[in-house]
Every structure is written in structure tokens, then in C-alpha cells.
Amino acid sequence: MRKGVIGIFIGAAIVAGLVWWTLLRPTPKTIRFDMSTSRADRAFSYDDYAFVLKTYVDDHGMVNYRGLKEHRDKLDAFAVAIATLDPEVYARWSEKEKVAFWINAYNALTLEAIVAHYPITPSLTASLLFPKNSIRQIPGVWDELHFDVMGRKMTLDEIEHETLRAKFNEPRIHLALVCAAMGCPPLRNEPYVGDRLDDQLDDQARKFLANPQKFRLDRQGNTVYLSSIFKWFGEDFVRTYGTNERFPGYGETERAVLNFISRYLDAGEGDDLTAARYRIKYLDYDWSLNEQGGRR
């Protein structure tokens, strides 16, 4: 009898919690841009976005969100350019130009999401799991907040998973897409462009792997520490880097990730990585906002 009563109370508590979450959960702000000033005959350009990155992003990939919120006209202009890009123009681009566009779109629209909610107001429930100054405090930021892209509504998740990951075999995107967190790759303070995309992505990989918070090799502890990005998206590296020639004894995904990483290490560290069978541990992901001036 007591067990039955306890079960009823537990069930009621769960239902009450779900109702409370549904009713009190904040909703993401709607982001609208003034399309009246856009010109259909204007050639697509990264000039406005380049200005934003050069002005508000430092050499370490940290963002001056306060300044960007106060002077967001160039960022909004680029968002309008993303929205009004002619799909027929896009269709004529090379694959590298398309990949560059989607990376830039994801990163720029993420900036828009942060600026629209800045300063970020933490919620009680999200603060139990994530930093108070974090994109994770914005409800639905990846799957409910919609942006106009070439005349259609898209979420950030759709850009990342249904477009970049699904349509292009380019795993290096994971070292270029920036979700406004310290655990992300650094936000490059220049746009990605098709004719330099390979060099830019390679440079991103080197910078990312040079950060001990993203990758480090503990020889004495026989452990290699990897960013959680490689755990979440390791499967994307298999097609290109899944060779069996090195790293025997690892699973297919881990082997592909290690093959990829070894390409971007200096000779000594790369040799050490291939010389032994290391345990793999994934580093905790830092969801703190990638804001200049440190955590608030």
C-alpha cells in the first residue's frame, strides 16, 4: 500500500514538473530583419560579415557581444544577404564555395541569436546544468529559432545536420562551426571563402588541436584527451580518414579521428601518437559564452 502511495506521489511530482516546465519555459525571441533595403540585383558579398568579424572578434576567437549588439547593422545586413541570396546563383557555385557559405551562415546566424538575447538571462532549470552566461540558456536556439536562408525558413540544426553534414563530405566543418561556446573552435575573424577554404580549414584544425583544452597527449598516463566534438561527430571522419594502415586496435570511428588528428600535429607529437596504444578520454565541453572579457 505504501509503495503504491509513494508511486502516486512520484508520478504526480513528475507530471507537475512537466507542466511547470511547459508553462514557464521561456521561448526564443523572434529575430526579424528589414528586407526593404535589400536589392535583388546586388551581388552576394561577404563584405559586411568581414567587417563584423574584423571589428568584434579578436585573434583568439573571442567576441565583443556588447559592442556588436550596439552596432549590429552590418551583421543584420549580412543576414539579409543570406536570406535573399538567389538559389540559382548558389547552384552555380563550386562545392567549396557552397561549404564556405553554409559555415559563414551558421556562424553569423549564431551571432544573431546571441545578440538578440544579450545579455543572456539564465533560467533556473538550465542553470542547474550549464553556465549562466551560455547559449544553452537560450531555449530552442538550435531547433526552434528560424532564420531566412535563400527564401526558406531554416534552423541552425538544419544548416548543420541536414545541409553541411548530410550533403558534403567535409568533416573539417566541425572545427569551423562555432556555437558561441568556449568549447567550440575559435571563431575566425575573417569569412570562409571557396578559393581558400582548404587552407582556412587546415589552419582551424591546427589552432584547435594546439589548445590543451581541446586536445592533449598524456604520455606518462598513456591517455589521449580529445574534445567532445570528436565523440559527438566522430562518424563524420570515417569516410575520409578511416584507413586501417595506422592505429590498430581502435574502433573504426576512433581510428578515423586519430588519423585525422595526426595530420595536424608536429612531427614529434604525431610520432608519439602513433607509437603507442593510448586510452581515449573525452574532455568536458565548456559551454561558457565565448565573450571577450571572460566569464560573467
GROMACS .gro file of C-alpha atoms in nm:
model
  296
    1MET     CA    1   0.000   0.000   0.000
    2ARG     CA    2   0.279   0.239   0.098
    3LYS     CA    3   0.465   0.164  -0.227
    4GLY     CA    4   0.151   0.244  -0.420
    5VAL     CA    5   0.105   0.576  -0.243
    6ILE     CA    6   0.471   0.664  -0.296
    7GLY     CA    7   0.439   0.578  -0.663
    8ILE     CA    8   0.137   0.806  -0.696
    9PHE     CA    9   0.324   1.092  -0.531
   10ILE     CA   10   0.627   1.040  -0.756
   11GLY     CA   11   0.408   1.029  -1.065
   12ALA     CA   12   0.225   1.343  -0.957
   13ALA     CA   13   0.555   1.520  -0.896
   14ILE     CA   14   0.679   1.428  -1.242
   15VAL     CA   15   0.359   1.548  -1.407
   16ALA     CA   16   0.368   1.871  -1.206
   17GLY     CA   17   0.728   1.925  -1.309
   18LEU     CA   18   0.646   1.875  -1.676
   19VAL     CA   19   0.353   2.114  -1.655
   20TRP     CA   20   0.571   2.373  -1.479
   21TRP     CA   21   0.841   2.336  -1.744
   22THR     CA   22   0.589   2.369  -2.028
   23LEU     CA   23   0.423   2.678  -1.883
   24LEU     CA   24   0.727   2.862  -1.752
   25ARG     CA   25   0.989   2.762  -2.007
   26PRO     CA   26   1.099   3.079  -2.186
   27THR     CA   27   1.067   3.095  -2.563
   28PRO     CA   28   1.336   3.218  -2.801
   29LYS     CA   29   1.295   3.572  -2.927
   30THR     CA   30   1.181   3.620  -3.284
   31ILE     CA   31   1.454   3.777  -3.495
   32ARG     CA   32   1.338   3.992  -3.785
   33PHE     CA   33   1.539   4.192  -4.033
   34ASP     CA   34   1.443   4.487  -4.250
   35MET     CA   35   1.427   4.344  -4.601
   36SER     CA   36   1.308   4.669  -4.759
   37THR     CA   37   1.662   4.792  -4.822
   38SER     CA   38   1.780   4.474  -4.992
   39ARG     CA   39   1.838   4.479  -5.365
   40ALA     CA   40   1.762   4.177  -5.576
   41ASP     CA   41   2.026   4.277  -5.830
   42ARG     CA   42   2.301   4.322  -5.574
   43ALA     CA   43   2.579   4.062  -5.598
   44PHE     CA   44   2.620   3.845  -5.290
   45SER     CA   45   2.916   3.959  -5.083
   46TYR     CA   46   3.089   3.879  -4.755
   47ASP     CA   47   3.199   4.242  -4.708
   48ASP     CA   48   2.956   4.323  -4.426
   49TYR     CA   49   3.034   3.998  -4.246
   50ALA     CA   50   3.408   4.056  -4.289
   51PHE     CA   51   3.368   4.395  -4.120
   52VAL     CA   52   3.183   4.236  -3.828
   53LEU     CA   53   3.446   3.969  -3.776
   54LYS     CA   54   3.740   4.207  -3.804
   55THR     CA   55   3.579   4.459  -3.570
   56TYR     CA   56   3.422   4.244  -3.300
   57VAL     CA   57   3.624   3.919  -3.297
   58ASP     CA   58   3.978   3.912  -3.163
   59ASP     CA   59   4.269   3.691  -3.271
   60HIS     CA   60   4.168   3.428  -3.015
   61GLY     CA   61   3.815   3.395  -3.150
   62MET     CA   62   3.652   3.583  -2.861
   63VAL     CA   63   3.357   3.808  -2.939
   64ASN     CA   64   3.269   4.157  -2.818
   65TYR     CA   65   2.895   4.090  -2.796
   66ARG     CA   66   2.821   4.415  -2.616
   67GLY     CA   67   2.975   4.622  -2.893
   68LEU     CA   68   2.817   4.406  -3.161
   69LYS     CA   69   2.472   4.448  -3.009
   70GLU     CA   70   2.515   4.826  -3.006
   71HIS     CA   71   2.631   4.834  -3.369
   72ARG     CA   72   2.465   4.537  -3.536
   73ASP     CA   73   2.373   4.697  -3.869
   74LYS     CA   74   2.647   4.518  -4.065
   75LEU     CA   75   2.558   4.182  -3.912
   76ASP     CA   76   2.191   4.237  -3.992
   77ALA     CA   77   2.283   4.337  -4.348
   78PHE     CA   78   2.467   4.009  -4.394
   79ALA     CA   79   2.171   3.818  -4.251
   80VAL     CA   80   1.956   3.988  -4.516
   81ALA     CA   81   2.208   3.884  -4.782
   82ILE     CA   82   2.179   3.523  -4.662
   83ALA     CA   83   1.801   3.548  -4.673
   84THR     CA   84   1.783   3.697  -5.023
   85LEU     CA   85   2.057   3.501  -5.199
   86ASP     CA   86   1.915   3.368  -5.526
   87PRO     CA   87   1.916   2.984  -5.517
   88GLU     CA   88   2.006   2.983  -5.887
   89VAL     CA   89   2.318   3.184  -5.811
   90TYR     CA   90   2.405   2.944  -5.529
   91ALA     CA   91   2.356   2.645  -5.761
   92ARG     CA   92   2.632   2.773  -5.989
   93TRP     CA   93   2.888   2.790  -5.712
   94SER     CA   94   3.162   2.532  -5.665
   95GLU     CA   95   3.130   2.284  -5.379
   96LYS     CA   96   3.393   2.470  -5.177
   97GLU     CA   97   3.204   2.797  -5.222
   98LYS     CA   98   2.887   2.627  -5.101
   99VAL     CA   99   3.057   2.482  -4.794
  100ALA     CA  100   3.208   2.823  -4.714
  101PHE     CA  101   2.865   2.984  -4.746
  102TRP     CA  102   2.698   2.743  -4.505
  103ILE     CA  103   2.975   2.773  -4.247
  104ASN     CA  104   2.952   3.152  -4.263
  105ALA     CA  105   2.573   3.140  -4.246
  106TYR     CA  106   2.578   2.916  -3.939
  107ASN     CA  107   2.833   3.129  -3.756
  108ALA     CA  108   2.673   3.462  -3.849
  109LEU     CA  109   2.323   3.350  -3.754
  110THR     CA  110   2.457   3.215  -3.425
  111LEU     CA  111   2.592   3.564  -3.360
  112GLU     CA  112   2.245   3.698  -3.439
  113ALA     CA  113   2.091   3.458  -3.188
  114ILE     CA  114   2.329   3.567  -2.913
  115VAL     CA  115   2.294   3.938  -2.988
  116ALA     CA  116   1.914   3.910  -2.984
  117HIS     CA  117   1.925   3.761  -2.634
  118TYR     CA  118   2.222   3.955  -2.497
  119PRO     CA  119   2.281   3.997  -2.211
  120ILE     CA  120   2.170   3.639  -2.165
  121THR     CA  121   1.911   3.581  -1.894
  122PRO     CA  122   1.970   3.246  -1.724
  123SER     CA  123   1.682   3.017  -1.640
  124LEU     CA  124   1.657   2.823  -1.316
  125THR     CA  125   1.646   2.483  -1.481
  126ALA     CA  126   1.920   2.540  -1.740
  127SER     CA  127   2.146   2.689  -1.473
  128LEU     CA  128   2.145   2.357  -1.292
  129LEU     CA  129   2.333   2.204  -1.585
  130PHE     CA  130   2.506   2.484  -1.773
  131PRO     CA  131   2.686   2.814  -1.707
  132LYS     CA  132   2.460   3.114  -1.657
  133ASN     CA  133   2.628   3.306  -1.938
  134SER     CA  134   2.581   3.045  -2.209
  135ILE     CA  135   2.399   2.979  -2.533
  136ARG     CA  136   2.244   2.683  -2.352
  137GLN     CA  137   2.031   2.934  -2.160
  138ILE     CA  138   1.852   3.029  -2.483
  139PRO     CA  139   1.563   2.783  -2.529
  140GLY     CA  140   1.523   2.631  -2.872
  141VAL     CA  141   1.820   2.818  -3.012
  142TRP     CA  142   1.914   2.532  -3.244
  143ASP     CA  143   1.582   2.371  -3.330
  144GLU     CA  144   1.307   2.631  -3.278
  145LEU     CA  145   1.461   2.963  -3.377
  146HIS     CA  146   1.417   3.006  -3.753
  147PHE     CA  147   1.612   3.221  -3.995
  148ASP     CA  148   1.554   3.303  -4.361
  149VAL     CA  149   1.809   3.137  -4.589
  150MET     CA  150   1.764   3.176  -4.965
  151GLY     CA  151   1.394   3.237  -4.916
  152ARG     CA  152   1.319   2.944  -4.687
  153LYS     CA  153   1.296   2.907  -4.311
  154MET     CA  154   1.583   2.714  -4.154
  155THR     CA  155   1.709   2.642  -3.804
  156LEU     CA  156   2.074   2.622  -3.706
  157ASP     CA  157   2.032   2.245  -3.668
  158GLU     CA  158   1.905   2.221  -4.025
  159ILE     CA  159   2.205   2.414  -4.151
  160GLU     CA  160   2.449   2.195  -3.961
  161HIS     CA  161   2.297   1.848  -3.975
  162GLU     CA  162   2.065   1.842  -4.276
  163THR     CA  163   2.281   2.053  -4.504
  164LEU     CA  164   2.651   2.063  -4.418
  165ARG     CA  165   2.679   1.715  -4.268
  166ALA     CA  166   2.428   1.546  -4.496
  167LYS     CA  167   2.525   1.696  -4.833
  168PHE     CA  168   2.901   1.750  -4.810
  169ASN     CA  169   3.178   1.510  -4.715
  170GLU     CA  170   3.381   1.767  -4.523
  171PRO     CA  171   3.441   1.669  -4.160
  172ARG     CA  172   3.663   1.972  -4.103
  173ILE     CA  173   3.345   2.177  -4.070
  174HIS     CA  174   3.339   2.065  -3.708
  175LEU     CA  175   3.648   2.276  -3.646
  176ALA     CA  176   3.489   2.578  -3.814
  177LEU     CA  177   3.129   2.583  -3.689
  178VAL     CA  178   3.111   2.795  -3.375
  179CYS     CA  179   2.815   2.761  -3.140
  180ALA     CA  180   2.926   3.058  -2.926
  181ALA     CA  181   3.083   2.843  -2.654
  182MET     CA  182   3.435   2.821  -2.516
  183GLY     CA  183   3.440   2.451  -2.602
  184CYS     CA  184   3.387   2.536  -2.970
  185PRO     CA  185   3.662   2.603  -3.220
  186PRO     CA  186   3.773   2.967  -3.222
  187LEU     CA  187   3.561   3.199  -3.435
  188ARG     CA  188   3.781   3.303  -3.723
  189ASN     CA  189   3.796   3.680  -3.769
  190GLU     CA  190   3.757   3.653  -4.144
  191PRO     CA  191   3.489   3.485  -4.358
  192TYR     CA  192   3.549   3.147  -4.515
  193VAL     CA  193   3.585   3.170  -4.892
  194GLY     CA  194   3.586   2.898  -5.154
  195ASP     CA  195   3.927   2.960  -5.307
  196ARG     CA  196   4.100   2.949  -4.967
  197LEU     CA  197   3.872   2.705  -4.788
  198ASP     CA  198   4.123   2.419  -4.763
  199ASP     CA  199   4.391   2.643  -4.615
  200GLN     CA  200   4.146   2.804  -4.375
  201LEU     CA  201   4.008   2.472  -4.251
  202ASP     CA  202   4.357   2.328  -4.211
  203ASP     CA  203   4.457   2.634  -4.010
  204GLN     CA  204   4.148   2.593  -3.793
  205ALA     CA  205   4.241   2.231  -3.725
  206ARG     CA  206   4.594   2.324  -3.618
  207LYS     CA  207   4.471   2.600  -3.388
  208PHE     CA  208   4.207   2.377  -3.235
  209LEU     CA  209   4.447   2.090  -3.168
  210ALA     CA  210   4.712   2.324  -3.027
  211ASN     CA  211   4.475   2.409  -2.741
  212PRO     CA  212   4.524   2.168  -2.446
  213GLN     CA  213   4.159   2.222  -2.356
  214LYS     CA  214   4.068   2.056  -2.686
  215PHE     CA  215   4.347   1.800  -2.731
  216ARG     CA  216   4.640   1.677  -2.527
  217LEU     CA  217   4.858   1.371  -2.513
  218ASP     CA  218   4.950   1.236  -2.169
  219ARG     CA  219   5.238   1.003  -2.242
  220GLN     CA  220   5.300   0.907  -1.879
  221GLY     CA  221   4.934   0.837  -1.820
  222ASN     CA  222   4.906   0.660  -2.155
  223THR     CA  223   4.598   0.866  -2.235
  224VAL     CA  224   4.495   1.093  -2.519
  225TYR     CA  225   4.237   1.355  -2.429
  226LEU     CA  226   4.003   1.465  -2.706
  227SER     CA  227   3.738   1.732  -2.738
  228SER     CA  228   3.384   1.601  -2.706
  229ILE     CA  229   3.334   1.722  -3.063
  230PHE     CA  230   3.518   1.409  -3.176
  231LYS     CA  231   3.284   1.193  -2.969
  232TRP     CA  232   2.970   1.360  -3.100
  233PHE     CA  233   3.073   1.373  -3.466
  234GLY     CA  234   3.347   1.111  -3.498
  235GLU     CA  235   3.146   0.915  -3.754
  236ASP     CA  236   3.182   1.203  -4.000
  237PHE     CA  237   3.558   1.141  -4.019
  238VAL     CA  238   3.533   0.773  -4.117
  239ARG     CA  239   3.474   0.812  -4.489
  240THR     CA  240   3.786   1.023  -4.547
  241TYR     CA  241   4.017   0.917  -4.265
  242GLY     CA  242   3.908   0.560  -4.190
  243THR     CA  243   4.221   0.389  -4.323
  244ASN     CA  244   4.339   0.072  -4.148
  245GLU     CA  245   4.708   0.145  -4.205
  246ARG     CA  246   4.759   0.308  -3.866
  247PHE     CA  247   4.616   0.294  -3.515
  248PRO     CA  248   4.536  -0.078  -3.497
  249GLY     CA  249   4.329  -0.188  -3.203
  250TYR     CA  250   4.093   0.107  -3.211
  251GLY     CA  251   3.735   0.106  -3.330
  252GLU     CA  252   3.656   0.242  -3.675
  253THR     CA  253   3.546   0.585  -3.557
  254GLU     CA  254   3.830   0.637  -3.308
  255ARG     CA  255   4.084   0.525  -3.568
  256ALA     CA  256   3.948   0.774  -3.820
  257VAL     CA  257   3.959   1.057  -3.566
  258LEU     CA  258   4.318   0.974  -3.468
  259ASN     CA  259   4.420   0.956  -3.833
  260PHE     CA  260   4.272   1.300  -3.884
  261ILE     CA  261   4.433   1.450  -3.575
  262SER     CA  262   4.777   1.308  -3.654
  263ARG     CA  263   4.785   1.508  -3.979
  264TYR     CA  264   4.789   1.835  -3.787
  265LEU     CA  265   5.038   1.762  -3.508
  266ASP     CA  266   5.406   1.845  -3.520
  267ALA     CA  267   5.628   1.554  -3.622
  268GLY     CA  268   5.731   1.458  -3.268
  269GLU     CA  269   5.383   1.456  -3.121
  270GLY     CA  270   5.243   1.281  -3.426
  271ASP     CA  271   5.504   1.006  -3.393
  272ASP     CA  272   5.424   0.968  -3.024
  273LEU     CA  273   5.053   0.937  -3.100
  274THR     CA  274   5.111   0.654  -3.347
  275ALA     CA  275   5.379   0.477  -3.142
  276ALA     CA  276   5.158   0.351  -2.860
  277ARG     CA  277   4.805   0.234  -2.788
  278TYR     CA  278   4.659   0.516  -2.581
  279ARG     CA  279   4.338   0.518  -2.390
  280ILE     CA  280   4.095   0.778  -2.519
  281LYS     CA  281   3.917   1.011  -2.280
  282TYR     CA  282   3.685   1.289  -2.387
  283LEU     CA  283   3.717   1.630  -2.227
  284ASP     CA  284   3.422   1.804  -2.066
  285TYR     CA  285   3.271   2.061  -2.300
  286ASP     CA  286   3.282   2.420  -2.179
  287TRP     CA  287   2.950   2.585  -2.263
  288SER     CA  288   3.051   2.928  -2.129
  289LEU     CA  289   2.991   3.208  -2.377
  290ASN     CA  290   3.290   3.290  -2.599
  291GLU     CA  291   3.281   3.650  -2.485
  292GLN     CA  292   3.569   3.894  -2.463
  293GLY     CA  293   3.648   3.983  -2.104
  294GLY     CA  294   3.594   3.634  -1.966
  295ARG     CA  295   3.301   3.476  -1.787
  296ARG     CA  296   3.047   3.694  -1.613
   0.00000   0.00000   0.00000
